[in-house]
mmCIF file of C-alpha atoms in Angstrom:
data_model
loop_
_atom_site.group_PDB
_atom_site.id
_atom_site.type_symbol
_atom_site.label_atom_id
_atom_site.label_comp_id
_atom_site.label_asym_id
_atom_site.label_seq_id
_atom_site.Cartn_x
_atom_site.Cartn_y
_atom_site.Cartn_z
ATOM 1 C CA SER A 175 -43.571 38.075 10.358
ATOM 2 C CA SER A 176 -45.191 37.693 6.868
ATOM 3 C CA ILE A 177 -47.825 39.073 4.743
ATOM 4 C CA THR A 178 -49.576 36.866 2.244
ATOM 5 C CA TYR A 179 -50.698 38.255 -0.993
ATOM 6 C CA VAL A 180 -53.269 35.988 -2.769
ATOM 7 C CA ASP A 181 -53.183 36.505 -6.535
ATOM 8 C CA GLU A 182 -56.075 36.338 -9.067
ATOM 9 C CA ARG A 183 -55.286 32.656 -9.511
ATOM 10 C CA GLY A 184 -55.433 31.745 -5.813
ATOM 11 C CA GLY A 185 -51.675 31.610 -5.593
ATOM 12 C CA GLU A 186 -50.231 32.634 -2.270
ATOM 13 C CA ILE A 187 -47.007 34.976 -2.365
ATOM 14 C CA ASN A 188 -45.470 35.234 1.173
ATOM 15 C CA TYR A 189 -43.625 38.650 2.029
ATOM 16 C CA LEU A 190 -41.478 38.603 4.932
ATOM 17 C CA VAL A 191 -41.609 41.664 7.346
ATOM 18 C CA ASP A 192 -38.986 42.666 9.744
ATOM 19 C CA ASP A 193 -40.931 43.320 12.871
ATOM 20 C CA ARG A 194 -37.994 43.138 15.362
ATOM 21 C CA ASN A 195 -36.243 46.481 15.133
ATOM 22 C CA GLY A 196 -39.369 48.634 14.277
ATOM 23 C CA THR A 197 -38.491 49.233 10.607
ATOM 24 C CA TRP A 198 -41.260 46.870 9.302
ATOM 25 C CA ALA A 199 -39.250 46.534 6.190
ATOM 26 C CA VAL A 200 -40.788 43.996 3.573
ATOM 27 C CA THR A 201 -38.674 41.398 1.412
ATOM 28 C CA PRO A 202 -40.274 39.810 -1.514
ATOM 29 C CA PRO A 203 -39.810 36.094 -1.756
ATOM 30 C CA GLN A 204 -37.089 34.398 -3.697
ATOM 31 C CA GLY A 205 -37.638 34.924 -7.513
ATOM 32 C CA TYR A 206 -40.116 37.891 -7.338
ATOM 33 C CA PHE A 207 -39.032 41.284 -8.226
ATOM 34 C CA ASP A 208 -42.023 43.189 -7.130
ATOM 35 C CA THR A 209 -42.361 45.611 -3.954
ATOM 36 C CA LEU A 210 -44.814 45.717 -1.133
ATOM 37 C CA ALA A 211 -44.943 49.307 0.708
ATOM 38 C CA LEU A 212 -47.044 49.202 3.857
ATOM 39 C CA ASP A 213 -48.995 52.385 4.886
ATOM 40 C CA THR A 214 -48.601 53.795 1.236
ATOM 41 C CA PRO A 215 -50.034 55.975 -0.069
ATOM 42 C CA ALA A 216 -51.623 56.684 3.249
ATOM 43 C CA ALA A 217 -52.023 54.842 6.712
ATOM 44 C CA GLY A 218 -54.038 51.660 6.350
ATOM 45 C CA ARG A 219 -53.276 51.372 2.672
ATOM 46 C CA HIS A 220 -50.523 49.405 1.159
ATOM 47 C CA THR A 221 -49.224 49.199 -2.346
ATOM 48 C CA LEU A 222 -47.742 46.177 -4.140
ATOM 49 C CA THR A 223 -45.868 47.532 -7.213
ATOM 50 C CA PHE A 224 -44.974 45.218 -10.286
ATOM 51 C CA GLY A 225 -41.938 45.692 -12.497
ATOM 52 C CA ASN A 226 -44.380 47.120 -15.480
ATOM 53 C CA GLY A 227 -45.204 49.879 -12.933
ATOM 54 C CA VAL A 228 -48.661 48.586 -12.362
ATOM 55 C CA GLN A 229 -49.838 49.097 -8.812
ATOM 56 C CA TYR A 230 -52.239 47.043 -6.590
ATOM 57 C CA ILE A 231 -53.456 49.211 -3.783
ATOM 58 C CA PHE A 232 -55.135 47.413 -0.769
ATOM 59 C CA ASP A 233 -57.193 48.981 1.902
ATOM 60 C CA ALA A 234 -57.457 47.386 5.594
ATOM 61 C CA GLN A 235 -60.603 49.350 6.461
ATOM 62 C CA GLY A 236 -59.124 50.933 9.401
ATOM 63 C CA ALA A 237 -57.292 47.968 10.636
ATOM 64 C CA ASP A 238 -53.761 47.705 11.496
ATOM 65 C CA ILE A 239 -51.887 45.346 8.860
ATOM 66 C CA LYS A 240 -49.442 44.463 11.583
ATOM 67 C CA ILE A 241 -51.651 42.674 13.719
ATOM 68 C CA PRO A 242 -51.722 38.985 13.068
ATOM 69 C CA GLY A 243 -54.935 38.028 11.275
ATOM 70 C CA THR A 244 -55.691 41.509 9.545
ATOM 71 C CA LYS A 245 -56.919 41.591 6.022
ATOM 72 C CA ALA A 246 -56.810 44.195 3.366
ATOM 73 C CA ARG A 247 -58.787 44.089 0.148
ATOM 74 C CA LEU A 248 -57.894 45.301 -3.102
ATOM 75 C CA SER A 249 -59.314 48.843 -3.669
ATOM 76 C CA ALA A 250 -57.711 49.994 -6.902
ATOM 77 C CA ILE A 251 -55.290 49.165 -9.641
ATOM 78 C CA ARG A 252 -53.399 51.852 -11.408
ATOM 79 C CA ASP A 253 -50.778 51.779 -14.059
ATOM 80 C CA PRO A 254 -47.893 54.464 -14.582
ATOM 81 C CA PHE A 255 -49.775 56.268 -17.263
ATOM 82 C CA GLY A 256 -52.568 57.662 -15.156
ATOM 83 C CA ASN A 257 -55.376 54.735 -15.962
ATOM 84 C CA ARG A 258 -57.146 53.538 -13.013
ATOM 85 C CA LEU A 259 -59.815 50.812 -11.946
ATOM 86 C CA ASP A 260 -61.659 51.370 -8.800
ATOM 87 C CA LEU A 261 -63.055 48.365 -6.930
ATOM 88 C CA GLN A 262 -66.217 49.025 -4.775
ATOM 89 C CA TYR A 263 -67.711 46.738 -2.108
ATOM 90 C CA ASP A 264 -70.994 46.358 -0.162
ATOM 91 C CA ALA A 265 -71.455 46.231 3.519
ATOM 92 C CA ASN A 266 -70.803 42.598 3.614
ATOM 93 C CA GLY A 267 -67.486 43.193 1.964
ATOM 94 C CA ARG A 268 -68.436 41.717 -1.435
ATOM 95 C CA LEU A 269 -67.124 43.230 -4.622
ATOM 96 C CA ILE A 270 -70.086 44.783 -6.378
ATOM 97 C CA SER A 271 -68.520 47.200 -9.079
ATOM 98 C CA ILE A 272 -65.358 47.985 -11.052
ATOM 99 C CA ARG A 273 -64.957 51.215 -12.684
ATOM 100 C CA ASP A 274 -62.403 53.088 -14.670
ATOM 101 C CA ASN A 275 -61.330 56.703 -14.691
ATOM 102 C CA LEU A 276 -61.803 57.498 -18.204
ATOM 103 C CA GLY A 277 -65.080 59.753 -17.804
ATOM 104 C CA ILE A 278 -66.796 58.499 -20.600
ATOM 105 C CA THR A 279 -70.586 59.091 -20.556
ATOM 106 C CA GLY A 280 -72.680 56.041 -19.826
ATOM 107 C CA ARG A 281 -69.464 53.940 -19.023
ATOM 108 C CA THR A 282 -70.472 52.449 -15.843
ATOM 109 C CA GLY A 283 -67.910 49.792 -15.691
ATOM 110 C CA LEU A 284 -68.815 46.142 -14.605
ATOM 111 C CA THR A 285 -71.604 45.348 -11.744
ATOM 112 C CA LEU A 286 -71.583 42.240 -9.821
ATOM 113 C CA THR A 287 -74.656 40.601 -8.216
ATOM 114 C CA TYR A 288 -74.878 37.916 -5.537
ATOM 115 C CA ASP A 289 -77.558 35.354 -4.192
ATOM 116 C CA ALA A 290 -78.310 35.007 -0.668
ATOM 117 C CA ASN A 291 -75.138 32.816 -0.146
ATOM 118 C CA GLY A 292 -72.747 35.250 -1.271
ATOM 119 C CA ARG A 293 -72.110 33.762 -4.668
ATOM 120 C CA ILE A 294 -71.824 35.546 -7.893
ATOM 121 C CA THR A 295 -75.069 35.098 -10.061
ATOM 122 C CA ARG A 296 -74.614 37.855 -12.707
ATOM 123 C CA ILE A 297 -71.852 40.226 -14.013
ATOM 124 C CA ASP A 298 -72.905 43.157 -16.367
ATOM 125 C CA ASP A 299 -70.699 45.376 -18.401
ATOM 126 C CA TRP A 300 -71.540 49.114 -19.159
ATOM 127 C CA THR A 301 -72.798 47.919 -22.749
ATOM 128 C CA GLY A 302 -75.361 45.592 -21.629
ATOM 129 C CA ARG A 303 -73.713 42.394 -21.805
ATOM 130 C CA ALA A 304 -74.295 40.047 -19.313
ATOM 131 C CA TRP A 305 -72.917 36.782 -17.812
ATOM 132 C CA SER A 306 -74.986 34.461 -15.524
ATOM 133 C CA TYR A 307 -73.936 31.845 -13.073
ATOM 134 C CA GLN A 308 -75.735 28.960 -11.477
ATOM 135 C CA TYR A 309 -74.907 26.576 -8.560
ATOM 136 C CA ASP A 310 -75.987 23.338 -7.039
ATOM 137 C CA ALA A 311 -77.246 22.870 -3.696
ATOM 138 C CA ALA A 312 -73.563 22.153 -2.340
ATOM 139 C CA GLY A 313 -72.618 25.695 -3.697
ATOM 140 C CA ASN A 314 -70.614 24.346 -6.600
ATOM 141 C CA LEU A 315 -70.917 26.264 -9.894
ATOM 142 C CA THR A 316 -72.928 24.198 -12.620
ATOM 143 C CA THR A 317 -73.469 26.645 -15.455
ATOM 144 C CA MET A 318 -72.027 29.795 -16.832
ATOM 145 C CA VAL A 319 -74.061 31.353 -19.673
ATOM 146 C CA GLY A 320 -72.307 34.335 -21.687
ATOM 147 C CA PRO A 321 -73.948 37.272 -23.352
ATOM 148 C CA GLU A 322 -77.291 36.407 -25.021
ATOM 149 C CA GLY A 323 -76.885 32.806 -24.431
ATOM 150 C CA LEU A 324 -74.198 32.490 -26.974
ATOM 151 C CA ALA A 325 -71.733 30.785 -24.713
ATOM 152 C CA SER A 326 -72.579 28.215 -22.082
ATOM 153 C CA THR A 327 -70.236 26.178 -20.083
ATOM 154 C CA SER A 328 -71.338 23.441 -17.803
ATOM 155 C CA TYR A 329 -69.777 21.870 -14.860
ATOM 156 C CA THR A 330 -70.537 18.622 -12.868
ATOM 157 C CA TYR A 331 -68.786 17.300 -9.833
ATOM 158 C CA HIS A 332 -67.691 13.896 -8.132
ATOM 159 C CA PRO A 333 -70.709 13.128 -5.604
ATOM 160 C CA GLY A 334 -70.251 14.864 -2.013
ATOM 161 C CA THR A 335 -67.279 16.695 -3.080
ATOM 162 C CA HIS A 336 -66.158 19.941 -4.919
ATOM 163 C CA LEU A 337 -63.982 18.192 -7.377
ATOM 164 C CA ILE A 338 -64.990 18.821 -10.878
ATOM 165 C CA ASP A 339 -65.825 15.699 -12.967
ATOM 166 C CA THR A 340 -66.795 17.123 -16.341
ATOM 167 C CA ILE A 341 -66.487 20.401 -18.098
ATOM 168 C CA GLY A 342 -68.804 20.792 -21.154
ATOM 169 C CA LYS A 343 -67.810 23.819 -23.447
ATOM 170 C CA PRO A 344 -70.213 25.398 -25.926
ATOM 171 C CA GLU A 345 -68.416 24.086 -28.880
ATOM 172 C CA LEU A 346 -69.402 20.781 -31.093
ATOM 173 C CA ARG A 347 -66.748 18.515 -32.468
ATOM 174 C CA PRO A 348 -66.848 18.136 -36.465
ATOM 175 C CA ASP A 349 -69.476 15.860 -37.966
ATOM 176 C CA SER A 350 -66.778 13.284 -38.771
ATOM 177 C CA ASN A 351 -66.798 12.952 -34.762
ATOM 178 C CA ASN A 352 -70.728 12.719 -34.580
ATOM 179 C CA GLY A 353 -70.908 16.392 -33.448
ATOM 180 C CA GLN A 354 -69.874 15.489 -29.821
ATOM 181 C CA PRO A 355 -69.868 18.296 -27.315
ATOM 182 C CA VAL A 356 -66.263 19.286 -26.418
ATOM 183 C CA THR A 357 -65.779 17.886 -22.774
ATOM 184 C CA THR A 358 -63.290 17.004 -20.277
ATOM 185 C CA THR A 359 -63.612 14.280 -17.535
ATOM 186 C CA PHE A 360 -61.356 14.475 -14.529
ATOM 187 C CA SER A 361 -60.247 11.808 -12.153
ATOM 188 C CA TYR A 362 -58.294 12.280 -8.683
ATOM 189 C CA TYR A 363 -56.056 10.659 -6.324
ATOM 190 C CA ARG A 364 -57.223 10.301 -2.724
ATOM 191 C CA ASN A 365 -55.446 13.564 -1.782
ATOM 192 C CA ASN A 366 -57.718 15.475 -4.337
ATOM 193 C CA LYS A 367 -55.122 16.185 -6.794
ATOM 194 C CA ALA A 368 -55.922 15.466 -10.699
ATOM 195 C CA PHE A 369 -55.093 11.674 -11.733
ATOM 196 C CA ASP A 370 -55.981 12.042 -15.464
ATOM 197 C CA TYR A 371 -58.318 14.280 -17.725
ATOM 198 C CA ILE A 372 -59.958 12.538 -20.608
ATOM 199 C CA ASP A 373 -61.616 14.432 -23.662
ATOM 200 C CA ALA A 374 -64.750 13.449 -25.527
ATOM 201 C CA LEU A 375 -62.815 11.349 -27.767
ATOM 202 C CA GLY A 376 -61.436 9.108 -24.947
ATOM 203 C CA HIS A 377 -57.828 10.844 -25.123
ATOM 204 C CA ALA A 378 -56.203 10.718 -21.790
ATOM 205 C CA GLU A 379 -53.301 12.422 -19.981
ATOM 206 C CA THR A 380 -52.217 10.893 -16.604
ATOM 207 C CA LEU A 381 -50.235 12.768 -14.036
ATOM 208 C CA ASP A 382 -48.099 11.719 -11.388
ATOM 209 C CA TYR A 383 -46.767 13.968 -8.491
ATOM 210 C CA ASP A 384 -43.736 13.914 -5.875
ATOM 211 C CA LEU A 385 -44.086 14.282 -2.356
ATOM 212 C CA TYR A 386 -44.767 18.192 -2.797
ATOM 213 C CA ARG A 387 -47.575 17.751 -5.040
ATOM 214 C CA ARG A 388 -45.537 19.000 -8.073
ATOM 215 C CA ARG A 389 -46.160 17.192 -11.172
ATOM 216 C CA THR A 390 -43.091 14.913 -12.092
ATOM 217 C CA ARG A 391 -44.617 12.387 -14.704
ATOM 218 C CA VAL A 392 -47.130 12.963 -17.498
ATOM 219 C CA THR A 393 -48.245 10.260 -19.629
ATOM 220 C CA ASP A 394 -49.857 11.735 -23.052
ATOM 221 C CA PRO A 395 -52.670 9.946 -24.863
ATOM 222 C CA ARG A 396 -50.234 8.049 -27.035
ATOM 223 C CA GLY A 397 -48.467 6.545 -23.946
ATOM 224 C CA GLY A 398 -45.381 8.960 -24.273
ATOM 225 C CA VAL A 399 -44.056 9.469 -21.109
ATOM 226 C CA ARG A 400 -42.306 13.025 -19.755
ATOM 227 C CA GLU A 401 -40.420 12.866 -16.390
ATOM 228 C CA TYR A 402 -39.745 16.110 -14.710
ATOM 229 C CA SER A 403 -37.308 16.799 -11.941
ATOM 230 C CA TYR A 404 -37.135 19.795 -9.598
ATOM 231 C CA ASP A 405 -34.782 21.441 -7.270
ATOM 232 C CA ASN A 406 -35.893 22.379 -3.611
ATOM 233 C CA ASN A 407 -37.088 25.687 -4.781
ATOM 234 C CA GLY A 408 -39.194 24.065 -7.310
ATOM 235 C CA ALA A 409 -37.128 24.904 -10.230
ATOM 236 C CA LEU A 410 -36.980 22.387 -13.323
ATOM 237 C CA LEU A 411 -33.489 20.443 -13.269
ATOM 238 C CA LYS A 412 -34.190 17.525 -15.740
ATOM 239 C CA LEU A 413 -36.824 16.706 -18.371
ATOM 240 C CA ARG A 414 -36.754 13.293 -19.935
ATOM 241 C CA GLU A 415 -38.762 13.320 -23.298
ATOM 242 C CA PRO A 416 -40.869 10.272 -24.579
ATOM 243 C CA ASP A 417 -38.018 9.554 -27.026
ATOM 244 C CA GLY A 418 -35.239 9.065 -24.247
ATOM 245 C CA ALA A 419 -33.607 12.691 -24.628
ATOM 246 C CA LEU A 420 -32.688 14.171 -21.560
ATOM 247 C CA LEU A 421 -32.666 17.855 -21.204
ATOM 248 C CA THR A 422 -30.961 19.729 -18.198
ATOM 249 C CA PHE A 423 -31.325 22.918 -16.801
ATOM 250 C CA GLU A 424 -29.464 25.402 -14.551
ATOM 251 C CA ASN A 425 -30.958 28.105 -12.466
ATOM 252 C CA THR A 426 -30.040 31.128 -10.480
ATOM 253 C CA GLN A 427 -30.774 31.137 -6.897
ATOM 254 C CA GLU A 428 -33.788 33.265 -7.994
ATOM 255 C CA GLY A 429 -35.120 30.299 -9.808
ATOM 256 C CA LEU A 430 -34.330 31.927 -13.233
ATOM 257 C CA ARG A 431 -33.046 29.500 -16.054
ATOM 258 C CA TYR A 432 -29.506 30.518 -17.013
ATOM 259 C CA SER A 433 -28.701 27.415 -18.909
ATOM 260 C CA LYS A 434 -30.500 24.768 -21.049
ATOM 261 C CA THR A 435 -28.823 21.676 -22.436
ATOM 262 C CA ASP A 436 -30.781 19.592 -24.983
ATOM 263 C CA GLY A 437 -30.703 15.863 -25.497
ATOM 264 C CA ILE A 438 -27.412 15.743 -27.757
ATOM 265 C CA GLY A 439 -25.530 18.216 -25.539
ATOM 266 C CA HIS A 440 -26.090 21.432 -27.137
ATOM 267 C CA LYS A 441 -26.283 24.459 -24.549
ATOM 268 C CA THR A 442 -28.429 27.533 -24.744
ATOM 269 C CA ARG A 443 -27.212 30.222 -22.151
ATOM 270 C CA TYR A 444 -29.251 33.166 -20.660
ATOM 271 C CA SER A 445 -28.264 36.386 -18.697
ATOM 272 C CA TYR A 446 -30.605 38.404 -16.405
ATOM 273 C CA ARG A 447 -27.864 41.131 -15.704
ATOM 274 C CA ALA A 448 -27.109 44.503 -17.166
ATOM 275 C CA ASP A 449 -23.632 43.283 -18.039
ATOM 276 C CA ARG A 450 -24.897 40.288 -19.731
ATOM 277 C CA SER A 451 -22.921 37.965 -17.525
ATOM 278 C CA ILE A 452 -24.107 34.351 -17.397
ATOM 279 C CA GLY A 453 -24.177 32.265 -14.237
ATOM 280 C CA GLY A 454 -25.919 32.075 -10.802
ATOM 281 C CA LEU A 455 -25.503 35.556 -9.746
ATOM 282 C CA PRO A 456 -28.740 37.545 -8.747
ATOM 283 C CA SER A 457 -30.564 39.469 -11.473
ATOM 284 C CA ASP A 458 -30.246 43.256 -11.650
ATOM 285 C CA THR A 459 -32.742 43.603 -14.425
ATOM 286 C CA GLY A 460 -35.735 42.720 -12.434
ATOM 287 C CA GLY A 461 -35.855 39.258 -13.672
ATOM 288 C CA GLU A 462 -35.835 40.460 -17.585
ATOM 289 C CA ILE A 463 -33.472 38.511 -20.080
ATOM 290 C CA SER A 464 -30.626 40.676 -21.380
ATOM 291 C CA LEU A 465 -28.796 38.077 -23.502
ATOM 292 C CA GLU A 466 -29.791 34.602 -24.920
ATOM 293 C CA GLN A 467 -26.623 32.750 -26.484
ATOM 294 C CA ASP A 468 -27.158 29.689 -28.822
ATOM 295 C CA PRO A 469 -24.963 26.506 -28.742
ATOM 296 C CA LEU A 470 -22.858 28.090 -31.600
ATOM 297 C CA GLY A 471 -22.358 31.310 -29.555
ATOM 298 C CA ALA A 472 -24.616 33.485 -31.482
ATOM 299 C CA SER A 473 -26.424 36.147 -29.063
ATOM 300 C CA ARG A 474 -29.417 38.128 -29.065
ATOM 301 C CA GLU A 475 -29.256 41.282 -26.723
ATOM 302 C CA ILE A 476 -31.922 43.307 -25.192
ATOM 303 C CA ASP A 477 -32.074 46.510 -23.361
ATOM 304 C CA TYR A 478 -34.843 47.642 -21.259
ATOM 305 C CA GLY A 479 -36.185 51.208 -20.369
ATOM 306 C CA ILE A 480 -38.595 52.102 -17.903
ATOM 307 C CA TYR A 481 -41.416 49.686 -16.594
ATOM 308 C CA HIS A 482 -39.270 46.777 -18.200
ATOM 309 C CA GLN A 483 -40.295 48.098 -21.884
ATOM 310 C CA PRO A 484 -37.691 46.784 -24.482
ATOM 311 C CA THR A 485 -35.767 49.850 -25.800
ATOM 312 C CA ARG A 486 -33.113 47.880 -28.013
ATOM 313 C CA VAL A 487 -32.621 44.536 -29.437
ATOM 314 C CA ARG A 488 -29.705 43.217 -31.023
ATOM 315 C CA ASP A 489 -30.429 39.813 -33.157
ATOM 316 C CA LYS A 490 -27.911 37.213 -33.744
ATOM 317 C CA ASN A 491 -26.634 38.466 -37.072
ATOM 318 C CA GLY A 492 -25.886 41.883 -35.353
ATOM 319 C CA ASN A 493 -28.967 43.863 -36.571
ATOM 320 C CA GLU A 494 -30.491 46.155 -34.137
ATOM 321 C CA GLN A 495 -33.629 47.630 -33.680
ATOM 322 C CA TYR A 496 -34.523 50.563 -31.450
ATOM 323 C CA ILE A 497 -37.947 51.009 -29.981
ATOM 324 C CA THR A 498 -39.666 54.222 -28.716
ATOM 325 C CA TYR A 499 -42.776 54.752 -26.619
ATOM 326 C CA HIS A 500 -45.366 57.483 -26.789
ATOM 327 C CA ALA A 501 -44.704 60.214 -24.115
ATOM 328 C CA THR A 502 -48.295 61.496 -24.369
ATOM 329 C CA SER A 503 -51.800 60.469 -25.636
ATOM 330 C CA ASP A 504 -53.123 62.022 -28.787
ATOM 331 C CA ASP A 505 -56.659 60.549 -29.751
ATOM 332 C CA ALA A 506 -56.337 62.238 -33.351
ATOM 333 C CA MET A 507 -52.984 60.533 -33.772
ATOM 334 C CA GLY A 508 -54.095 57.400 -32.123
ATOM 335 C CA ALA A 509 -51.161 57.942 -29.730
ATOM 336 C CA LEU A 510 -51.682 56.306 -26.205
ATOM 337 C CA LEU A 511 -49.003 57.176 -23.479
ATOM 338 C CA GLY A 512 -46.590 54.536 -22.646
ATOM 339 C CA LYS A 513 -47.579 52.332 -25.813
ATOM 340 C CA ARG A 514 -44.981 51.459 -28.539
ATOM 341 C CA HIS A 515 -44.510 54.484 -31.077
ATOM 342 C CA ASN A 516 -41.740 53.587 -33.191
ATOM 343 C CA THR A 517 -39.209 50.703 -34.216
ATOM 344 C CA SER A 518 -36.085 51.678 -36.077
ATOM 345 C CA ARG A 519 -32.952 50.273 -37.194
#
């Protein structure tokens, strides 16, 4: 079985679940170092923990996440230093407010308002600023207006679709360009992938894709072509530049790049292991770079502490920096728990 996490950009990450022997152990997908704990911190609640210590807590609203088709919504975000955001929903399951736990008088967080079709029409923050949104009859977002009307972005669509035709930004180009609005226009293939995008000056970038809908060829406004080749996991293997130079890459089984060879054969190497060994072995640093070695053999080393915070950096000349972090917060001293405190040599 699997559980799919949909991130803030709409990406889908599938976590494998062992449902055959009763353990319900969860395994993250290849190249991800986050952990998903079911029924934690309580039954019906599930916690996704990232390497930096931030946790997303999901609530299944009394349903059993082990039953196919069950969904759990994000109910809280908290960091390892006690800061927390709580998300509230209405009876229709729509997010209506986001509040922190700082307890500052009058700080009510963010409030979201919807129309009869369930589309966000307004977001207000605790200072009185507001963002408003308008839609066409097909439900496409047509306008976003920022606080006090100072920033407005407009959208048009290809007829009969939800595919963006143009995006108009609030900025104007300099007078030398006749003060034209900053706009971008999009064209699409028949499979709805973007074919090209053109700015207000007519500069176009054209995109080609492979069978898996990954971009493999990009033609810039000057006619320069970059060609990309990927492995079966989507990791970049080759990049051919417009001048003909060929860059090649080697990746670990987790998709982490451990070598890069430029167009004249110079190789840069990377390690993602505590012992700083270079090669295709799995990372034991949570995917963090511990060593970068240039083509001349000079190396930069990085050590990490809790929550992937760098604690020591050794540059290519052998100079070392040691980094410490605040253990407590102190408003008078401007100290914030977990933030950088001091850097020494």
